[in-house]
Structures are given as structure tokens and as C-alpha cells.
Amino acid sequence: MIELEFNQSVWTGRIDDADNRASFRYHQIVELAPLDQLKHCNETCAIIGFSCEEGVRRNKGRLGAAKAPDALRTELAKLPWKFPESKKLLDTGTISCTDGDMETAQQNLGHAVSTILSSGATPIILGGGHETAYGHYLGIRDAFGQNASIGIVNIDAHFDLRPYDEQPSSGTMFRQILEHDEHANYFVAGIQRFGNTQELFDRADKLGVLYEYEDRMTDSNLDNVLTTLEEFIEQQDAVLLTLCTDVVNAAFAPGVSAPSPFGLSPLIVRTLIRKVAGHPKTVSFDISEVNPAVDENGRTQKLGAYFVNEAIASFMEKQ
């Protein structure tokens, strides 16, 4: 049995009215729900935390992302809840990586994601380093079977296609997936031309990765990017959306494991989230690489919570 930790103290905030649902915020709506009690959870988003930064450590990034799940919950708790009474929000707890055993933690996350999906709910995963995405993928693959076409949409400055022959990390997981799963397909939006080596571009081309450069994702070209994204999604049986927060310009998101001086604006990232999460084939979302240990005045974790809210709103509106 997977052990998940609950921290109800993070779900607090202002109360404008204790009875009028139109005045409620997230902390007045959320319900704590153990995984083994989930059933008949249609019209429900289920949060799960992944407190792990072992992949970031192996990848020589700045540590601190393991604290992100509760930091994101704290900011999310303050936001208004603007959905009908039929819509539910659950918190299923947090999976932690112990003794550096990232691989077991990822397996546990995969089991949790699959369990949430089987209950009818939509998984909302709060990482953690971007190794979160591998556990996320394991759950989608388990839920949809070995022959389903799984599309991975990654909003990221980096390919994360590094070698893993010595050990997996937060920079290897998509190569792991693509080299072992012929039914997985990968699209990355926000790639930095000088944030990835030429070998990684060559590897991406060899593996059939579709990608869009950060400097092409301007307001004038965004419609073209969204059209390409939709074409990719339409070819899949199911799609998972993963957001690596280091894709955002460091002026807006200083608290990440690998800041991007030329990253995307929050408005473009929000548009991408709305587009992908709002598509009928997209079944789950994760956010990774928020790093409270190096965040200035909590700016990045607050922005991250707003991104999570955008994903939840997109899922809720299509249910």
C-alpha cells in the first residue's frame, strides 16, 4: 500500500462567507480523500503531491523543489472557487521520495495516477522535480493499456532527453519513455535554442520529437503553434500535459531549478495550458520545478498556483 501524507493545515485562507458558495475559495471546497476510498468521482479534479527532487540532484540542478507541493497548495487555497456545486476538488495527499529512491517514488506516483483515473477523476499532480513527469506517464500508460497512443505535451525550455545509462534523472525521462514505448509521442513547446546542446537536438530529431522554439512563440505566431498542437493531440488516444516552470521568463519565475532569462511570458503559458487541458483527449496535468527555496517573495509558487488553477478550470469546463 502506498503511503501518502496529508497536511490539512495548508488549506486555509480568507473566508468572506461561511455559507454562500458564491463566496467560497479553494480551501472551503477541497476534501481530503485517501486513494483507496476514491470511487464515482466524475466532475472531479484530484490533487496529488510528489515531494521529490532526487532527479534534480542527479541532474545537478538547484535543490528545493521537494517543498513545492505544499507551497502550491498554500497559494491555491486562497483562490476563488467559481464552479457549480456538482464540481468537486479532492486532495489525495503527497507521495515522498525516501532515501533517494526516485524510481520507487515514480512507480508509486504512477499507481496513484492510475487509481485516480479509474475512479473517474482528473489527476492534478504537484511536483517536485520534473522527474514527476515519468511517474505521471506510468500512470497514464497503466490506465489506458499498452497499445493506446499516448501523447505527451511538455511546456518546457528543455528536451529532457539526456542519456540514462548511468542513472535516470530529471533530464532523462522523455528519452526513457520514447526508447521503451513505441506508442508514446512527444511534443515540446518553449524549447530554448541555447538551452539544449546540439546532441539533444539531434536526439530529438532521431526520436521523432515535435517541438516549437521559445523565440517563435510570440503573440503574432501563437495561433500557428496552437494549430500544430491541436493536430498533434488529435492523433493521440490520450494526452498528458506537463509543465516545467523553468520555461517561464525568470523575471516572472525566479524560483525554479534552472531559470530561463529568455523564457516565455506567463500569458503565453496560460494560453497553452488552456488549449491543451481544454481538449477532450487531455486527461491529466502536472506542474514541476517550482523551487520555494530560491523563490523571491513567493512569486513563482503563486504563479504556479495560478497555472494549476487554469488547468483545473479547463478540465472542469469540459466535464
Short mmCIF file of C-alpha atoms in Angstrom, two decimals:
data_model
loop_
_atom_site.label_atom_id
_atom_site.label_comp_id
_atom_site.label_asym_id
_atom_site.label_seq_id
_atom_site.Cartn_x
_atom_site.Cartn_y
_atom_site.Cartn_z
CA MET A 1 0.00 0.00 0.00
CA ILE A 2 1.34 3.43 -0.96
CA GLU A 3 1.85 5.79 1.96
CA LEU A 4 0.61 9.32 1.33
CA GLU A 5 0.92 12.20 3.74
CA PHE A 6 -1.88 14.70 4.35
CA ASN A 7 -1.28 18.25 5.52
CA GLN A 8 -4.64 19.86 6.11
CA SER A 9 -3.02 22.98 7.58
CA VAL A 10 -2.10 24.28 4.10
CA TRP A 11 -5.77 24.56 3.14
CA THR A 12 -6.51 27.82 4.92
CA GLY A 13 -7.33 31.34 3.84
CA ARG A 14 -9.74 34.22 3.93
CA ILE A 15 -13.43 33.45 4.49
CA ASP A 16 -15.81 36.01 3.03
CA ASP A 17 -18.87 33.90 3.81
CA ALA A 18 -19.18 30.54 5.54
CA ASP A 19 -22.42 29.56 3.80
CA ASN A 20 -22.70 31.30 0.43
CA ARG A 21 -20.92 29.08 -2.09
CA ALA A 22 -20.51 32.01 -4.48
CA SER A 23 -18.05 33.47 -1.95
CA PHE A 24 -16.03 30.29 -1.42
CA ARG A 25 -12.34 29.83 -2.06
CA TYR A 26 -10.43 26.64 -2.75
CA HIS A 27 -9.78 25.94 0.94
CA GLN A 28 -13.53 25.90 1.61
CA ILE A 29 -14.18 23.38 -1.16
CA VAL A 30 -11.34 20.87 -1.06
CA GLU A 31 -11.89 17.48 0.54
CA LEU A 32 -9.14 15.16 1.80
CA ALA A 33 -9.64 11.78 0.17
CA PRO A 34 -7.41 8.69 0.59
CA LEU A 35 -6.74 6.87 -2.67
CA ASP A 36 -8.40 3.64 -1.51
CA GLN A 37 -11.65 5.50 -0.91
CA LEU A 38 -11.99 7.02 -4.39
CA LYS A 39 -14.99 5.95 -6.44
CA HIS A 40 -17.58 7.51 -8.74
CA CYS A 41 -15.56 10.74 -8.97
CA ASN A 42 -16.95 12.23 -12.17
CA GLU A 43 -16.74 16.02 -12.47
CA THR A 44 -13.84 15.89 -10.03
CA CYS A 45 -10.22 17.01 -10.05
CA ALA A 46 -7.95 15.13 -7.64
CA ILE A 47 -4.72 16.73 -6.47
CA ILE A 48 -1.73 14.56 -5.63
CA GLY A 49 1.63 15.87 -4.46
CA PHE A 50 5.00 14.43 -5.46
CA SER A 51 7.65 15.57 -2.99
CA CYS A 52 10.78 14.52 -4.85
CA GLU A 53 13.89 16.32 -6.07
CA GLU A 54 16.26 13.36 -6.37
CA GLY A 55 16.13 13.72 -10.15
CA VAL A 56 17.13 17.38 -9.86
CA ARG A 57 20.01 16.41 -7.57
CA ARG A 58 21.24 13.82 -10.07
CA ASN A 59 20.88 16.41 -12.83
CA LYS A 60 22.92 18.93 -10.83
CA GLY A 61 20.10 21.45 -10.52
CA ARG A 62 19.22 23.78 -7.64
CA LEU A 63 17.55 21.84 -4.84
CA GLY A 64 14.30 22.83 -3.15
CA ALA A 65 11.53 21.56 -5.43
CA ALA A 66 10.54 18.85 -2.94
CA LYS A 67 8.87 21.62 -0.91
CA ALA A 68 6.72 22.74 -3.84
CA PRO A 69 3.59 20.58 -3.40
CA ASP A 70 2.52 22.20 -0.13
CA ALA A 71 3.75 25.63 -1.25
CA LEU A 72 1.50 25.37 -4.29
CA ARG A 73 -1.42 24.14 -2.17
CA THR A 74 -0.95 27.13 0.16
CA GLU A 75 -1.30 29.57 -2.73
CA LEU A 76 -4.05 27.60 -4.44
CA ALA A 77 -6.07 27.62 -1.21
CA LYS A 78 -6.53 31.39 -1.46
CA LEU A 79 -8.04 31.46 -4.94
CA PRO A 80 -11.81 31.79 -5.55
CA TRP A 81 -13.70 28.60 -6.45
CA LYS A 82 -16.02 29.51 -9.33
CA PHE A 83 -17.60 26.23 -10.39
CA PRO A 84 -21.05 24.67 -9.91
CA GLU A 85 -21.83 22.55 -6.87
CA SER A 86 -21.55 19.37 -8.95
CA LYS A 87 -17.82 20.02 -9.44
CA LYS A 88 -15.56 18.56 -6.75
CA LEU A 89 -11.95 19.06 -5.70
CA LEU A 90 -10.11 16.34 -3.78
CA ASP A 91 -6.66 16.24 -2.21
CA THR A 92 -5.34 12.69 -2.12
CA GLY A 93 -2.13 13.54 -0.25
CA THR A 94 1.56 13.59 -1.12
CA ILE A 95 3.98 10.85 -2.17
CA SER A 96 7.52 11.39 -0.87
CA CYS A 97 10.84 10.12 -2.16
CA THR A 98 12.76 8.46 0.67
CA ASP A 99 16.45 7.53 0.81
CA GLY A 100 17.00 8.79 -2.74
CA ASP A 101 14.84 6.01 -4.19
CA MET A 102 13.36 8.06 -7.02
CA GLU A 103 12.42 5.03 -9.07
CA THR A 104 10.12 3.60 -6.38
CA ALA A 105 8.58 7.03 -5.81
CA GLN A 106 7.84 7.28 -9.54
CA GLN A 107 6.24 3.84 -9.52
CA ASN A 108 4.10 4.91 -6.57
CA LEU A 109 3.05 8.06 -8.37
CA GLY A 110 2.11 6.01 -11.42
CA HIS A 111 -0.10 3.76 -9.30
CA ALA A 112 -1.77 6.80 -7.72
CA VAL A 113 -2.43 8.45 -11.10
CA SER A 114 -3.92 5.24 -12.48
CA THR A 115 -6.12 4.87 -9.38
CA ILE A 116 -7.39 8.45 -9.72
CA LEU A 117 -8.21 7.93 -13.38
CA SER A 118 -10.03 4.66 -12.70
CA SER A 119 -12.24 6.48 -10.19
CA GLY A 120 -13.36 8.91 -12.89
CA ALA A 121 -11.39 11.88 -11.55
CA THR A 122 -8.77 14.01 -13.33
CA PRO A 123 -5.25 13.85 -11.80
CA ILE A 124 -3.64 17.20 -10.95
CA ILE A 125 -0.04 16.47 -9.91
CA LEU A 126 2.01 18.95 -7.91
CA GLY A 127 5.75 18.17 -8.27
CA GLY A 128 8.58 18.02 -7.36
CA GLY A 129 11.39 17.99 -9.85
CA HIS A 130 10.49 17.23 -13.43
CA GLU A 131 11.14 13.56 -12.76
CA THR A 132 7.48 13.88 -11.73
CA ALA A 133 6.60 13.52 -15.42
CA TYR A 134 7.89 9.93 -15.59
CA GLY A 135 5.66 8.75 -12.74
CA HIS A 136 2.81 10.70 -14.32
CA TYR A 137 3.38 8.85 -17.61
CA LEU A 138 3.49 5.45 -15.89
CA GLY A 139 0.02 6.09 -14.50
CA ILE A 140 -1.41 7.13 -17.87
CA ARG A 141 0.07 4.11 -19.60
CA ASP A 142 -1.30 1.76 -16.93
CA ALA A 143 -4.75 3.31 -17.13
CA PHE A 144 -5.05 3.24 -20.92
CA GLY A 145 -3.26 -0.01 -21.70
CA GLN A 146 -0.12 -0.89 -23.61
CA ASN A 147 -1.47 -0.27 -27.12
CA ALA A 148 -3.03 3.15 -26.66
CA SER A 149 -1.34 6.09 -28.34
CA ILE A 150 -0.19 8.36 -25.51
CA GLY A 151 0.67 11.95 -26.38
CA ILE A 152 2.95 13.90 -24.06
CA VAL A 153 2.72 17.69 -24.31
CA ASN A 154 5.57 19.30 -22.40
CA ILE A 155 5.73 23.07 -21.89
CA ASP A 156 9.45 23.33 -21.25
CA ALA A 157 12.68 25.10 -22.16
CA HIS A 158 14.50 21.75 -22.31
CA PHE A 159 14.04 18.44 -24.13
CA ASP A 160 14.99 16.27 -21.11
CA LEU A 161 16.39 13.63 -23.47
CA ARG A 162 19.75 13.04 -21.78
CA PRO A 163 21.35 9.58 -21.50
CA TYR A 164 20.21 7.45 -18.58
CA ASP A 165 22.64 4.53 -18.82
CA GLU A 166 24.28 5.54 -15.52
CA GLN A 167 21.07 6.64 -13.78
CA PRO A 168 17.79 8.39 -14.60
CA SER A 169 17.32 12.00 -13.53
CA SER A 170 15.06 14.98 -14.13
CA GLY A 171 16.77 15.35 -17.52
CA THR A 172 16.23 11.85 -18.91
CA MET A 173 12.60 10.82 -18.55
CA PHE A 174 11.29 11.56 -22.03
CA ARG A 175 14.14 9.63 -23.63
CA GLN A 176 13.35 6.76 -21.27
CA ILE A 177 9.73 6.83 -22.42
CA LEU A 178 10.37 7.15 -26.14
CA GLU A 179 13.03 4.44 -26.25
CA HIS A 180 10.81 1.91 -24.46
CA ASP A 181 7.32 2.80 -25.66
CA GLU A 182 6.60 2.74 -29.37
CA HIS A 183 3.10 4.10 -28.75
CA ALA A 184 4.29 7.27 -26.98
CA ASN A 185 4.61 10.58 -28.84
CA TYR A 186 6.23 13.78 -27.62
CA PHE A 187 5.66 17.48 -28.32
CA VAL A 188 7.66 20.22 -26.53
CA ALA A 189 6.63 23.88 -26.57
CA GLY A 190 9.14 26.52 -25.47
CA ILE A 191 12.48 24.99 -26.42
CA GLN A 192 15.46 27.29 -25.88
CA ARG A 193 17.89 27.27 -28.80
CA PHE A 194 20.82 27.76 -26.43
CA GLY A 195 19.38 25.82 -23.51
CA ASN A 196 19.98 22.46 -25.19
CA THR A 197 23.12 21.04 -26.78
CA GLN A 198 23.25 20.13 -30.45
CA GLU A 199 23.36 16.47 -29.41
CA LEU A 200 19.97 16.91 -27.74
CA PHE A 201 18.51 18.48 -30.89
CA ASP A 202 19.92 15.57 -32.90
CA ARG A 203 18.47 13.10 -30.40
CA ALA A 204 15.08 14.82 -30.58
CA ASP A 205 15.08 14.52 -34.36
CA LYS A 206 16.12 10.86 -34.19
CA LEU A 207 13.29 10.09 -31.76
CA GLY A 208 10.69 11.92 -33.83
CA VAL A 209 10.08 14.65 -31.27
CA LEU A 210 7.97 17.61 -32.35
CA TYR A 211 8.99 20.92 -30.85
CA GLU A 212 8.48 24.66 -31.04
CA TYR A 213 11.21 27.18 -30.25
CA GLU A 214 10.66 29.69 -27.49
CA ASP A 215 11.58 32.62 -29.76
CA ARG A 216 8.87 31.60 -32.26
CA MET A 217 6.17 31.56 -29.61
CA THR A 218 5.19 35.20 -29.98
CA ASP A 219 1.75 36.74 -29.93
CA SER A 220 1.79 37.02 -33.73
CA ASN A 221 2.72 33.35 -34.23
CA LEU A 222 0.87 31.74 -31.35
CA ASP A 223 -2.16 30.73 -33.43
CA ASN A 224 0.12 28.67 -35.67
CA VAL A 225 1.62 26.95 -32.63
CA LEU A 226 -1.82 26.18 -31.23
CA THR A 227 -2.93 24.72 -34.56
CA THR A 228 0.12 22.44 -34.64
CA LEU A 229 -0.56 21.40 -31.05
CA GLU A 230 -4.17 20.55 -31.83
CA GLU A 231 -3.12 18.46 -34.82
CA PHE A 232 -0.72 16.54 -32.56
CA ILE A 233 -3.37 15.97 -29.89
CA GLU A 234 -5.95 14.77 -32.40
CA GLN A 235 -3.62 11.93 -33.41
CA GLN A 236 -3.48 10.50 -29.86
CA ASP A 237 -5.79 8.29 -27.82
CA ALA A 238 -4.96 10.16 -24.61
CA VAL A 239 -2.77 13.15 -23.76
CA LEU A 240 -0.95 14.16 -20.59
CA LEU A 241 0.14 17.76 -20.06
CA THR A 242 3.32 18.51 -18.12
CA LEU A 243 4.59 21.99 -17.27
CA CYS A 244 8.20 22.60 -16.30
CA THR A 245 8.12 26.02 -14.70
CA ASP A 246 11.63 26.87 -15.88
CA VAL A 247 10.03 27.58 -19.28
CA VAL A 248 8.78 30.89 -17.87
CA ASN A 249 10.90 34.02 -18.15
CA ALA A 250 12.98 34.31 -14.97
CA ALA A 251 11.68 37.84 -14.38
CA PHE A 252 8.31 36.25 -13.59
CA ALA A 253 9.53 32.89 -12.23
CA PRO A 254 12.83 33.28 -10.38
CA GLY A 255 12.15 30.34 -8.05
CA VAL A 256 12.86 27.39 -10.33
CA SER A 257 15.62 24.81 -10.56
CA ALA A 258 17.04 26.24 -13.82
CA PRO A 259 15.93 29.85 -14.54
CA SER A 260 15.37 30.98 -18.16
CA PRO A 261 16.29 34.62 -18.89
CA PHE A 262 14.60 34.37 -22.31
CA GLY A 263 11.66 32.24 -21.21
CA LEU A 264 8.01 32.51 -22.16
CA SER A 265 5.65 35.07 -20.69
CA PRO A 266 3.06 33.79 -18.19
CA LEU A 267 0.27 34.85 -20.56
CA ILE A 268 1.55 32.57 -23.33
CA VAL A 269 1.95 29.68 -20.89
CA ARG A 270 -1.60 30.26 -19.67
CA THR A 271 -2.87 30.14 -23.26
CA LEU A 272 -1.04 26.86 -23.86
CA ILE A 273 -2.48 25.33 -20.69
CA ARG A 274 -6.00 26.38 -21.64
CA LYS A 275 -5.61 24.98 -25.14
CA VAL A 276 -4.20 21.60 -24.13
CA ALA A 277 -6.08 20.97 -20.87
CA GLY A 278 -9.32 22.05 -22.53
CA HIS A 279 -9.05 19.42 -25.26
CA PRO A 280 -11.28 16.33 -24.77
CA LYS A 281 -8.32 13.96 -25.18
CA THR A 282 -6.22 15.54 -22.40
CA VAL A 283 -6.70 13.56 -19.21
CA SER A 284 -4.19 14.91 -16.66
CA PHE A 285 -1.78 17.70 -15.72
CA ASP A 286 1.40 18.12 -13.71
CA ILE A 287 3.49 21.12 -12.72
CA SER A 288 7.16 20.69 -11.85
CA GLU A 289 10.35 22.54 -10.89
CA VAL A 290 8.82 25.23 -8.68
CA ASN A 291 11.53 25.80 -6.08
CA PRO A 292 10.37 27.61 -2.92
CA ALA A 293 13.92 27.56 -1.50
CA VAL A 294 15.09 30.16 -4.04
CA ASP A 295 11.80 31.95 -4.72
CA GLU A 296 11.65 35.73 -4.25
CA ASN A 297 8.67 36.68 -2.07
CA GLY A 298 6.82 33.54 -3.15
CA ARG A 299 6.33 34.90 -6.68
CA THR A 300 6.93 31.64 -8.52
CA GLN A 301 4.80 29.46 -6.27
CA LYS A 302 1.95 31.97 -6.59
CA LEU A 303 2.30 31.97 -10.38
CA GLY A 304 2.45 28.17 -10.30
CA ALA A 305 -0.81 28.05 -8.34
CA TYR A 306 -2.45 30.27 -10.96
CA PHE A 307 -1.26 27.87 -13.67
CA VAL A 308 -2.74 24.96 -11.73
CA ASN A 309 -6.00 26.88 -11.42
CA GLU A 310 -6.05 27.42 -15.19
CA ALA A 311 -5.64 23.68 -15.74
CA ILE A 312 -8.37 22.81 -13.24
CA ALA A 313 -10.71 25.38 -14.78
CA SER A 314 -10.10 23.95 -18.25
CA PHE A 315 -10.83 20.41 -17.08
CA MET A 316 -13.91 21.50 -15.15
CA GLU A 317 -15.38 23.43 -18.07
CA LYS A 318 -15.23 20.44 -20.43
CA GLN A 319 -16.58 17.83 -17.96
#
